[in-house]
PDB file of C-alpha atoms and ligand atoms in Angstrom:
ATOM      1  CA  UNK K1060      -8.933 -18.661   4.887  1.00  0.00           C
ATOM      2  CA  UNK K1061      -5.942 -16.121   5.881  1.00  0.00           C
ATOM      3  CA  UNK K1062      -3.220 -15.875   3.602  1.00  0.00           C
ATOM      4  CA  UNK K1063      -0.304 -13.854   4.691  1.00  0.00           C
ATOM      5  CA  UNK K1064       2.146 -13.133   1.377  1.00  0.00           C
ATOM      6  CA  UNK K1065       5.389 -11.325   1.472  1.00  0.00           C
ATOM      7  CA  UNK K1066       6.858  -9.367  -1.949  1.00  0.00           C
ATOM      8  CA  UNK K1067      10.829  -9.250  -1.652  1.00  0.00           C
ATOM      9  CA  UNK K1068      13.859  -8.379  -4.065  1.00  0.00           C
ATOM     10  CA  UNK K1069      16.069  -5.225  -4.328  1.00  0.00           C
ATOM     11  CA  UNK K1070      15.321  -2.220  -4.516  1.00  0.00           C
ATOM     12  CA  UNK K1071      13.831  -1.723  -8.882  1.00  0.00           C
ATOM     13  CA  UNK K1072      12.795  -5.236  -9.039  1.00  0.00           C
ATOM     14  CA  UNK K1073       9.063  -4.875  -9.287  1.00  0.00           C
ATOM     15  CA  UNK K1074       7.443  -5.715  -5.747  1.00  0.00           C
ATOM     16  CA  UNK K1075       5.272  -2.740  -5.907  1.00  0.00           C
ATOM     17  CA  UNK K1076       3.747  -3.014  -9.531  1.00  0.00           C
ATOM     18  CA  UNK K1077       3.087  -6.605  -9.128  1.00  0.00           C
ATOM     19  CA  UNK K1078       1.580  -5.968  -5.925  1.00  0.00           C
ATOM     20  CA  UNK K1079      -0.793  -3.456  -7.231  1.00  0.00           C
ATOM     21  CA  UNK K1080      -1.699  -6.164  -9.772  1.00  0.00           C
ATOM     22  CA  UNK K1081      -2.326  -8.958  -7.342  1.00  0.00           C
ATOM     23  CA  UNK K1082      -4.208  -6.550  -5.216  1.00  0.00           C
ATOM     24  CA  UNK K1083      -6.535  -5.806  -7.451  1.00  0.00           C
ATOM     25  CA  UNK K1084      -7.190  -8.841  -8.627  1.00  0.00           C
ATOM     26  CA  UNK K1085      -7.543 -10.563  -5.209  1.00  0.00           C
ATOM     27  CA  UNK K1086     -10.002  -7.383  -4.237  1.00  0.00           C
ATOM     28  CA  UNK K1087     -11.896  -8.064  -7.837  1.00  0.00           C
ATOM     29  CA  UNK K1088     -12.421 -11.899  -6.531  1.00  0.00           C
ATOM     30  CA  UNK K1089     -14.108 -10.621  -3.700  1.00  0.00           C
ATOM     31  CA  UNK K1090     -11.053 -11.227  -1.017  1.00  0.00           C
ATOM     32  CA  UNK K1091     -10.499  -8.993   1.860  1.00  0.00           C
ATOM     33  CA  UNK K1092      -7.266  -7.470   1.593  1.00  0.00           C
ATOM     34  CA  UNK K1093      -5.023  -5.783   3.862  1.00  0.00           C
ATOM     35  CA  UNK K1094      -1.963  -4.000   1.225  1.00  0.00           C
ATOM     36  CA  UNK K1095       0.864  -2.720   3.825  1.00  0.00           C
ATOM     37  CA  UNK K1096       4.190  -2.985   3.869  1.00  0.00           C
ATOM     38  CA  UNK K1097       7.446  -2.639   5.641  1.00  0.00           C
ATOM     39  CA  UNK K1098       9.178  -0.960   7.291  1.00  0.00           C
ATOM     40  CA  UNK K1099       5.858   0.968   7.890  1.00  0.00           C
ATOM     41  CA  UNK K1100       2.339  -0.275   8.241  1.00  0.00           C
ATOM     42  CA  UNK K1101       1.275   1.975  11.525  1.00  0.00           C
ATOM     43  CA  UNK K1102       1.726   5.376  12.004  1.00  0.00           C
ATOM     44  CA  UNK K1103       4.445   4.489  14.688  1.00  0.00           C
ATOM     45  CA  UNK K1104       5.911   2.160  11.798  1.00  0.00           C
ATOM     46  CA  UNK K1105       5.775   4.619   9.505  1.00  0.00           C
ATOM     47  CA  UNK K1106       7.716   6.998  11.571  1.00  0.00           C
ATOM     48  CA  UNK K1107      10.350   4.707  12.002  1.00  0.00           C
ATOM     49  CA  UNK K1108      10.761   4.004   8.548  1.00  0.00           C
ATOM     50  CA  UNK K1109      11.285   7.556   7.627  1.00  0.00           C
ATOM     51  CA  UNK K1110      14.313   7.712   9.958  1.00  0.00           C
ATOM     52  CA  UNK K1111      15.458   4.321   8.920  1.00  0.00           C
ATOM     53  CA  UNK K1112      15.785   5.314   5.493  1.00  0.00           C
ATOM     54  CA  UNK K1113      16.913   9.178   5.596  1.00  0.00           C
ATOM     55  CA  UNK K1114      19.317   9.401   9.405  1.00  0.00           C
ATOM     56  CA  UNK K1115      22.599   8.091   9.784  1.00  0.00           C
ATOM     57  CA  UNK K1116      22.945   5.168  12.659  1.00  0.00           C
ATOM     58  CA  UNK K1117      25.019   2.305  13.322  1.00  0.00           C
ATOM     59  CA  UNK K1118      23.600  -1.395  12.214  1.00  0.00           C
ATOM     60  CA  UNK K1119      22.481  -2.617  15.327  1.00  0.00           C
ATOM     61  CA  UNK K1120      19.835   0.996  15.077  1.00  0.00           C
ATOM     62  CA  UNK K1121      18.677  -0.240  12.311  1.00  0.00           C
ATOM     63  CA  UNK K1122      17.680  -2.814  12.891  1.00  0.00           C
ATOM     64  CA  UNK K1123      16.285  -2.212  16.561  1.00  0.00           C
ATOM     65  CA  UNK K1124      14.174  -0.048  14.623  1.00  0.00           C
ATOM     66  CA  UNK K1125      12.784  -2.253  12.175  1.00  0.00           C
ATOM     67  CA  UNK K1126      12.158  -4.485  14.428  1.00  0.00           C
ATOM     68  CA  UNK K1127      10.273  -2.109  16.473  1.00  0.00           C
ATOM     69  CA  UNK K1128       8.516  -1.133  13.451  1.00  0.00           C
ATOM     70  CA  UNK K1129       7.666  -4.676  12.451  1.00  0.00           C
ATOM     71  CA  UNK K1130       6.432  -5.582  16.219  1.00  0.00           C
ATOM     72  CA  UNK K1131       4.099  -2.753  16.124  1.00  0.00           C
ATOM     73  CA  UNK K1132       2.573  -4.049  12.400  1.00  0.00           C
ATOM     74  CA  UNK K1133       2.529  -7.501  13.860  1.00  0.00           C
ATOM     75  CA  UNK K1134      -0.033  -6.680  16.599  1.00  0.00           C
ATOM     76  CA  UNK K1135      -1.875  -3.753  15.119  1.00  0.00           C
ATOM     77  CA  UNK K1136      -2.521  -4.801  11.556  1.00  0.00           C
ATOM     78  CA  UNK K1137      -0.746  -7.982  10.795  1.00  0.00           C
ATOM     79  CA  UNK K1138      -2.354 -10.882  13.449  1.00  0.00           C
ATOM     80  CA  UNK K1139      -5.843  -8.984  13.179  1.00  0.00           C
ATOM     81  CA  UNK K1140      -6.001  -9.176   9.875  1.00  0.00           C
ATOM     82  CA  UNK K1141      -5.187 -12.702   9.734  1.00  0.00           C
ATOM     83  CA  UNK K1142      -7.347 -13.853  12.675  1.00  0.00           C
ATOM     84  CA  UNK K1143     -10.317 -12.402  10.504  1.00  0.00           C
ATOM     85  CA  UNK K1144      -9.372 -14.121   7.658  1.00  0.00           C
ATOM     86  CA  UNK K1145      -7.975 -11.574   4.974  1.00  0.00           C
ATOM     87  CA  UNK K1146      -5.480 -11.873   2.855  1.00  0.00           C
ATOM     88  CA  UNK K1147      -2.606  -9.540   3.802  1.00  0.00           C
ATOM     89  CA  UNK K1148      -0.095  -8.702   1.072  1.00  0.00           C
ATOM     90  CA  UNK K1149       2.905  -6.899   2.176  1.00  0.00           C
ATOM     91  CA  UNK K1150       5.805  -4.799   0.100  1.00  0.00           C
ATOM     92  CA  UNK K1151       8.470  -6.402   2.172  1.00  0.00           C
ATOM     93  CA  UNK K1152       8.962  -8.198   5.499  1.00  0.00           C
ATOM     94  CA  UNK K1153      11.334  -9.931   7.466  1.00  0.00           C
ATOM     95  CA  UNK K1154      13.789 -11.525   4.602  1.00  0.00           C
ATOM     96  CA  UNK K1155      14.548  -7.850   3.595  1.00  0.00           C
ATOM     97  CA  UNK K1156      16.126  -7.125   7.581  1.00  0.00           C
ATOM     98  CA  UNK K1157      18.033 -10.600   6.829  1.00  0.00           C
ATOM     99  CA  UNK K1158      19.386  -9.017   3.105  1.00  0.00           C
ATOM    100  CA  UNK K1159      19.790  -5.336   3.751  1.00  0.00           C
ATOM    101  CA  UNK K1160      20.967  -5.196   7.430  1.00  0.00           C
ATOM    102  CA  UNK K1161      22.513  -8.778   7.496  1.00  0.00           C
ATOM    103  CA  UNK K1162      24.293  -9.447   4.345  1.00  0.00           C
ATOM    104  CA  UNK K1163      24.112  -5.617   2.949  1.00  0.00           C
ATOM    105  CA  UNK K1164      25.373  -3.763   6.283  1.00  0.00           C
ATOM    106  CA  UNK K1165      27.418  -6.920   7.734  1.00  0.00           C
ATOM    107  CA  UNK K1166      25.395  -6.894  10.824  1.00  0.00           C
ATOM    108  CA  UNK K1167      25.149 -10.185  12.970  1.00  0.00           C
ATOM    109  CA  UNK K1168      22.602 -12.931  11.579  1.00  0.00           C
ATOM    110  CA  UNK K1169      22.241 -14.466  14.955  1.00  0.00           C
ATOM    111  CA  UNK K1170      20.920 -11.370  16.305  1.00  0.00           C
ATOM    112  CA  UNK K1171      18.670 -10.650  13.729  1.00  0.00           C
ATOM    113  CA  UNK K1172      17.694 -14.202  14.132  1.00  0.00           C
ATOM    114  CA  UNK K1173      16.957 -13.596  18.123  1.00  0.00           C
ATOM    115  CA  UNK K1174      15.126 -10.333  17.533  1.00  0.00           C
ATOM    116  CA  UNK K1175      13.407 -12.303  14.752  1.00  0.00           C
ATOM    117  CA  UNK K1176      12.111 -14.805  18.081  1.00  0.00           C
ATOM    118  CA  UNK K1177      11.306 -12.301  19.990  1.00  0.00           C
ATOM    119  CA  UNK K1178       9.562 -10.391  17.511  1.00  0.00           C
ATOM    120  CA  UNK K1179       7.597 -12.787  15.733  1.00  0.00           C
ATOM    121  CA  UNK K1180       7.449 -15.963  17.835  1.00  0.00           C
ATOM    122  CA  UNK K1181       6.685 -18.490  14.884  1.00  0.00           C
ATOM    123  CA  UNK K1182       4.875 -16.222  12.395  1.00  0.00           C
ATOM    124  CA  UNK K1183       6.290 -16.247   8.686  1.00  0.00           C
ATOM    125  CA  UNK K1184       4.407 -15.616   5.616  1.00  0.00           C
ATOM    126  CA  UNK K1185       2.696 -18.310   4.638  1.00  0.00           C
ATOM    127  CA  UNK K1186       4.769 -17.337   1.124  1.00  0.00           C
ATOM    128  CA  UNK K1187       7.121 -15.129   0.142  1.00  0.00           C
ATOM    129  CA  UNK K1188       7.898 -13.920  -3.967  1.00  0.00           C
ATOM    130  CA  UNK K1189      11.267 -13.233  -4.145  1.00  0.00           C
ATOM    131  CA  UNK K1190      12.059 -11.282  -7.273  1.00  0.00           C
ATOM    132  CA  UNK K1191      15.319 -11.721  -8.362  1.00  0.00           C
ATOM    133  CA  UNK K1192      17.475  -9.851 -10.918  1.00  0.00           C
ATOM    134  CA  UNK K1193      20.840  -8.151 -11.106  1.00  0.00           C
ATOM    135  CA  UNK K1194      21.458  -4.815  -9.516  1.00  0.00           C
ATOM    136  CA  UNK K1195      22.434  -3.799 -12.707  1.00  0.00           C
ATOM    137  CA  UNK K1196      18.958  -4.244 -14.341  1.00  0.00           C
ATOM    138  CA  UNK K1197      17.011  -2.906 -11.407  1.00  0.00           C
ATOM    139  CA  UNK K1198      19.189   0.114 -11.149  1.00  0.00           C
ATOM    140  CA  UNK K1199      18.409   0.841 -14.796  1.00  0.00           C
ATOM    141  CA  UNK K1200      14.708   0.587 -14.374  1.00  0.00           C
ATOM    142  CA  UNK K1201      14.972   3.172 -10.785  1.00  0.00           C
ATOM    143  CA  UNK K1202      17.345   6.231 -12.291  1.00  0.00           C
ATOM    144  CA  UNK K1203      14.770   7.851 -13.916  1.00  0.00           C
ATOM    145  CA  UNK K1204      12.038   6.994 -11.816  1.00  0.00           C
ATOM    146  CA  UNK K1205      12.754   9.021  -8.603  1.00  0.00           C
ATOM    147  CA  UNK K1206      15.327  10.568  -5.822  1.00  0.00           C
ATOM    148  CA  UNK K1207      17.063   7.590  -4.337  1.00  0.00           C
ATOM    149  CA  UNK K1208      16.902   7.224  -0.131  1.00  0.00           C
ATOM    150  CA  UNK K1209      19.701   5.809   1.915  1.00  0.00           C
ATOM    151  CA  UNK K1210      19.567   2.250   0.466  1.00  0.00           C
ATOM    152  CA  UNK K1211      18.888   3.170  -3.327  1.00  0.00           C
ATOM    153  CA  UNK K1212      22.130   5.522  -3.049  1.00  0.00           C
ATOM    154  CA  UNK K1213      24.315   2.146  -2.102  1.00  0.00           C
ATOM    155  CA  UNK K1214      26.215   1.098  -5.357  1.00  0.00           C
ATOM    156  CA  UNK K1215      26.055  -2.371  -7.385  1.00  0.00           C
ATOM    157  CA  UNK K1216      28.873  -3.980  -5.017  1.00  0.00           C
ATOM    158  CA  UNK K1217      25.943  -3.562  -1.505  1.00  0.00           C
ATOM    159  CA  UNK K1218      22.988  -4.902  -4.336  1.00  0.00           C
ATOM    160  CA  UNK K1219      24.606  -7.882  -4.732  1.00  0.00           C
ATOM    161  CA  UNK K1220      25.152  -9.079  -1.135  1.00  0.00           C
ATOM    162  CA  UNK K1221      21.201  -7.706  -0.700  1.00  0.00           C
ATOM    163  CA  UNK K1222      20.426 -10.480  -3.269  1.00  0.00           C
ATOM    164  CA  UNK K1223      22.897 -12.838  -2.087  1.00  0.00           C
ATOM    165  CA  UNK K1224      20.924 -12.360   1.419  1.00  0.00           C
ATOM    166  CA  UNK K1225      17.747 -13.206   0.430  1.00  0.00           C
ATOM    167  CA  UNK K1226      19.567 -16.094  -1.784  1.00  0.00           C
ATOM    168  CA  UNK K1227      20.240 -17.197   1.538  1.00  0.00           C
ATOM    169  CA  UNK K1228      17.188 -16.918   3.448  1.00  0.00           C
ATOM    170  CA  UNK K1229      15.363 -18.959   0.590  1.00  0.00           C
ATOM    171  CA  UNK K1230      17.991 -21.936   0.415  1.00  0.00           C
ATOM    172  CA  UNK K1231      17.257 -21.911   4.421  1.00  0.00           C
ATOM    173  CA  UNK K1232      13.658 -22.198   4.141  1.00  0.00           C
ATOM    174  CA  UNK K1233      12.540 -22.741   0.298  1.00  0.00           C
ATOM    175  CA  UNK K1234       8.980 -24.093   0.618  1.00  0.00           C
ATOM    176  CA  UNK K1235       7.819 -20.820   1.840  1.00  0.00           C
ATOM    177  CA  UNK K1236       9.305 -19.301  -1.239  1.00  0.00           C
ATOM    178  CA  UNK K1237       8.482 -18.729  -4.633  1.00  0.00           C
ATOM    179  CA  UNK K1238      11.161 -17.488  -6.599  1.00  0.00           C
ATOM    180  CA  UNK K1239      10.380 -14.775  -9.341  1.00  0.00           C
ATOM    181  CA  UNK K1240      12.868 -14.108 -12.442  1.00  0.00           C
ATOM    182  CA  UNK K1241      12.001 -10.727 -12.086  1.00  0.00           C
ATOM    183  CA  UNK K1242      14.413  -9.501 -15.173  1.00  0.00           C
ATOM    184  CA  UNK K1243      11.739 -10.781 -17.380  1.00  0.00           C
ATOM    185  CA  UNK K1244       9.239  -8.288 -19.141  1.00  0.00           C
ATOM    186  CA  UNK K1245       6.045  -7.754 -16.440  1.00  0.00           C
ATOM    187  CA  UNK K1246       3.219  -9.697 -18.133  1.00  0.00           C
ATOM    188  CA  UNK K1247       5.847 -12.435 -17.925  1.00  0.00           C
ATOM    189  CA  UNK K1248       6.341 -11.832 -14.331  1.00  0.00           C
ATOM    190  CA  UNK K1249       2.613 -11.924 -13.607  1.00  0.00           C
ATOM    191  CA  UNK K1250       2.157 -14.757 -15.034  1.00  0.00           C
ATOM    192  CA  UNK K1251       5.135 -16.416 -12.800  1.00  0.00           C
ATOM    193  CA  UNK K1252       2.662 -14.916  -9.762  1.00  0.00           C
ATOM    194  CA  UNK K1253       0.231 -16.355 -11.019  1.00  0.00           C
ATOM    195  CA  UNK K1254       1.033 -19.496 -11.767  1.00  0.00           C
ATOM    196  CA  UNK K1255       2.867 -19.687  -8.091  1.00  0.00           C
ATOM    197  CA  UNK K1256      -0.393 -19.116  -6.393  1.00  0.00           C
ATOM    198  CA  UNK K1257      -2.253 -21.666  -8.898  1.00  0.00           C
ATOM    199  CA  UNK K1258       0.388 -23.962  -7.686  1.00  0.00           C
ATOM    200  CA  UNK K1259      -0.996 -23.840  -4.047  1.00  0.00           C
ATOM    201  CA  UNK K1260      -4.795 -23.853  -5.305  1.00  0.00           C
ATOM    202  CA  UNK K1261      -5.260 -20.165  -4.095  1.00  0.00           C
ATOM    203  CA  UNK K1262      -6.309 -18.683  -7.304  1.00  0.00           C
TER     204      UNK K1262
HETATM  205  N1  ATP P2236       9.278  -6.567 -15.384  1.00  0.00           N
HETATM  206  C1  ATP P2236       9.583  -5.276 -15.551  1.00  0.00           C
HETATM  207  N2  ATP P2236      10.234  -4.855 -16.676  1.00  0.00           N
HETATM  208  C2  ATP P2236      10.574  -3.564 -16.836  1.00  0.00           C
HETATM  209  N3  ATP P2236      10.284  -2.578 -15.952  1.00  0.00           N
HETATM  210  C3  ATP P2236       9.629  -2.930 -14.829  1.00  0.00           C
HETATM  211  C4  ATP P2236       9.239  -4.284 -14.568  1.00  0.00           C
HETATM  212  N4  ATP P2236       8.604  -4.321 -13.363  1.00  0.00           N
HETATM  213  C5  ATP P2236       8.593  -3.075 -12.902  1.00  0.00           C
HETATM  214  N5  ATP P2236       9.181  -2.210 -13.781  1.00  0.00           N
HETATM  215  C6  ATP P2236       9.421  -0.768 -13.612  1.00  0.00           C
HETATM  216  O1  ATP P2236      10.582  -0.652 -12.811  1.00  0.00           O
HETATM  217  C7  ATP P2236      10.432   0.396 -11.848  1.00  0.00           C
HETATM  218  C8  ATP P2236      10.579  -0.196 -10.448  1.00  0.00           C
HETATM  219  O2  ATP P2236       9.461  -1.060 -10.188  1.00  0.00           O
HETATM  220  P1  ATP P2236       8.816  -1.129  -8.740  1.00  0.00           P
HETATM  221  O3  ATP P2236       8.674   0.236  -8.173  1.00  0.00           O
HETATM  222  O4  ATP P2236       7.611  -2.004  -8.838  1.00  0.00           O
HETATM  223  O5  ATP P2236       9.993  -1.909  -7.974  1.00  0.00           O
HETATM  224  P2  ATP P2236      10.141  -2.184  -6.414  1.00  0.00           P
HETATM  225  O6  ATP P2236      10.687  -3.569  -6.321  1.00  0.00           O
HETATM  226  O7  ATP P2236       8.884  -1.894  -5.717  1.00  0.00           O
HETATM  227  O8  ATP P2236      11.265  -1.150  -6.003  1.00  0.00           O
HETATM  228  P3  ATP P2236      11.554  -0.492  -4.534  1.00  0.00           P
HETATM  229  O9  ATP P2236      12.114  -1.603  -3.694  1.00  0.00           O
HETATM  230  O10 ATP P2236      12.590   0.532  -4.811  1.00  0.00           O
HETATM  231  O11 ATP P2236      10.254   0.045  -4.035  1.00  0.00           O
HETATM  232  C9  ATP P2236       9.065   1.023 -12.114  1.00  0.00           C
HETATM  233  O12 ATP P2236       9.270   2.171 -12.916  1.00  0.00           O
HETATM  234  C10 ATP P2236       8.299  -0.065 -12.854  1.00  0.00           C
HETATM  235  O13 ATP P2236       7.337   0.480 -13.732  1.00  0.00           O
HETATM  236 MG1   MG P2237       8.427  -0.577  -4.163  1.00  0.00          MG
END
């Protein structure tokens, strides 16, 4: 049966390690697994995302284009993967438009929430990590890792409402999530994963 799983959090929280790890895992269980993420996941996507996170534009740009981005994931990779029955994990998805351009930039959650509609229709991950930590923690764990793009540059004050955000978005709709204490060390976060998915009978 399809799974579709989201990995969300600020930027240094771990999404992308413990996503390798699940996706090997999954992969050494014999799933099919589709590993994308967002913005991205196309080459059109993938385009999009590399203005998106290097040119200047004004909120509502942003997140036309993300949405653009996610619309063409949806259709070319997303809902064929999960008509065939893979498991899709993906480094991001719609709660991050919610926390970076909603409660990060200060754009307008009811138009995020329309272009959500129009984009999606009903689709949501079936689940969603969200791995939560302070900014400060995170930011420690990114300086020395690599150059930082537009988002990574914003300071501790823009992290904050970016968790706050996705604080939001799980209060709003908390069965789909499971929430993460990502400042723990990472076996202890895999075994949170873990034990989330073991929860639902998936593992
Ligand atoms: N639980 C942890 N404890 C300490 N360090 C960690 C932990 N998890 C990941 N790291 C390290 O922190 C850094 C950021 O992790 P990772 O790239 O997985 O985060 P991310 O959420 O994908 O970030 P981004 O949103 O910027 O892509 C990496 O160097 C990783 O090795
Ligand atoms: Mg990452």
């Amino acid at each position: 049966m399809s799974r579709f799983i989201s990995f969300e959090g600020i930027d240094g929280a771990g999404k992308t390690s413990h996503l390798d790890a699940l996706e090997s895992q999954l992969r050494q269980a014999g799933h099919d697994v589709v590993r994308t993420r967002e913005p991205g996941g196309t080459p059109l996507a993938e385009k999009l995302r590399e203005s998106v996170l290097h040119d200047a534009m004004d909120a509502l740009t942003e997140s036309l284009l993300v949405f653009a981005a996610r619309r063409d994931h949806l259709v070319q990779v997303i809902e064929p993967a999960l008509a065939r029955g893979a498991w899709v994990l993906s480094d991001r998805f719609t709660d991050a438009t919610f926390a970076y351009q909603g409660a990060g930039r200060g754009f307008d959650l009811s138009v995020l929430s329309t272009l959500e509609k129009w984009v999606q229709g009903q689709r949501q991950p079936d689940l969603t990590f969200l791995f939560d930590l302070p900014p400060e923690v995170a930011a420690a764990r990114l300086s020395a890792a690599r150059q930082p793009d537009r988002f990574e540059a914003q300071d501790t004050a823009f992290f904050e409402r970016v968790r706050a955000g996705y604080q939001a978005r799980l209060r709003a709709d908390a069965q789909r999530f499971a929430l993460i204490d990502a400042s723990a060390n990472q076996a202890e976060v895999a075994r949170q994963v873990d034990a989330a998915l073991q929860s639902r009978g998936w593992l």
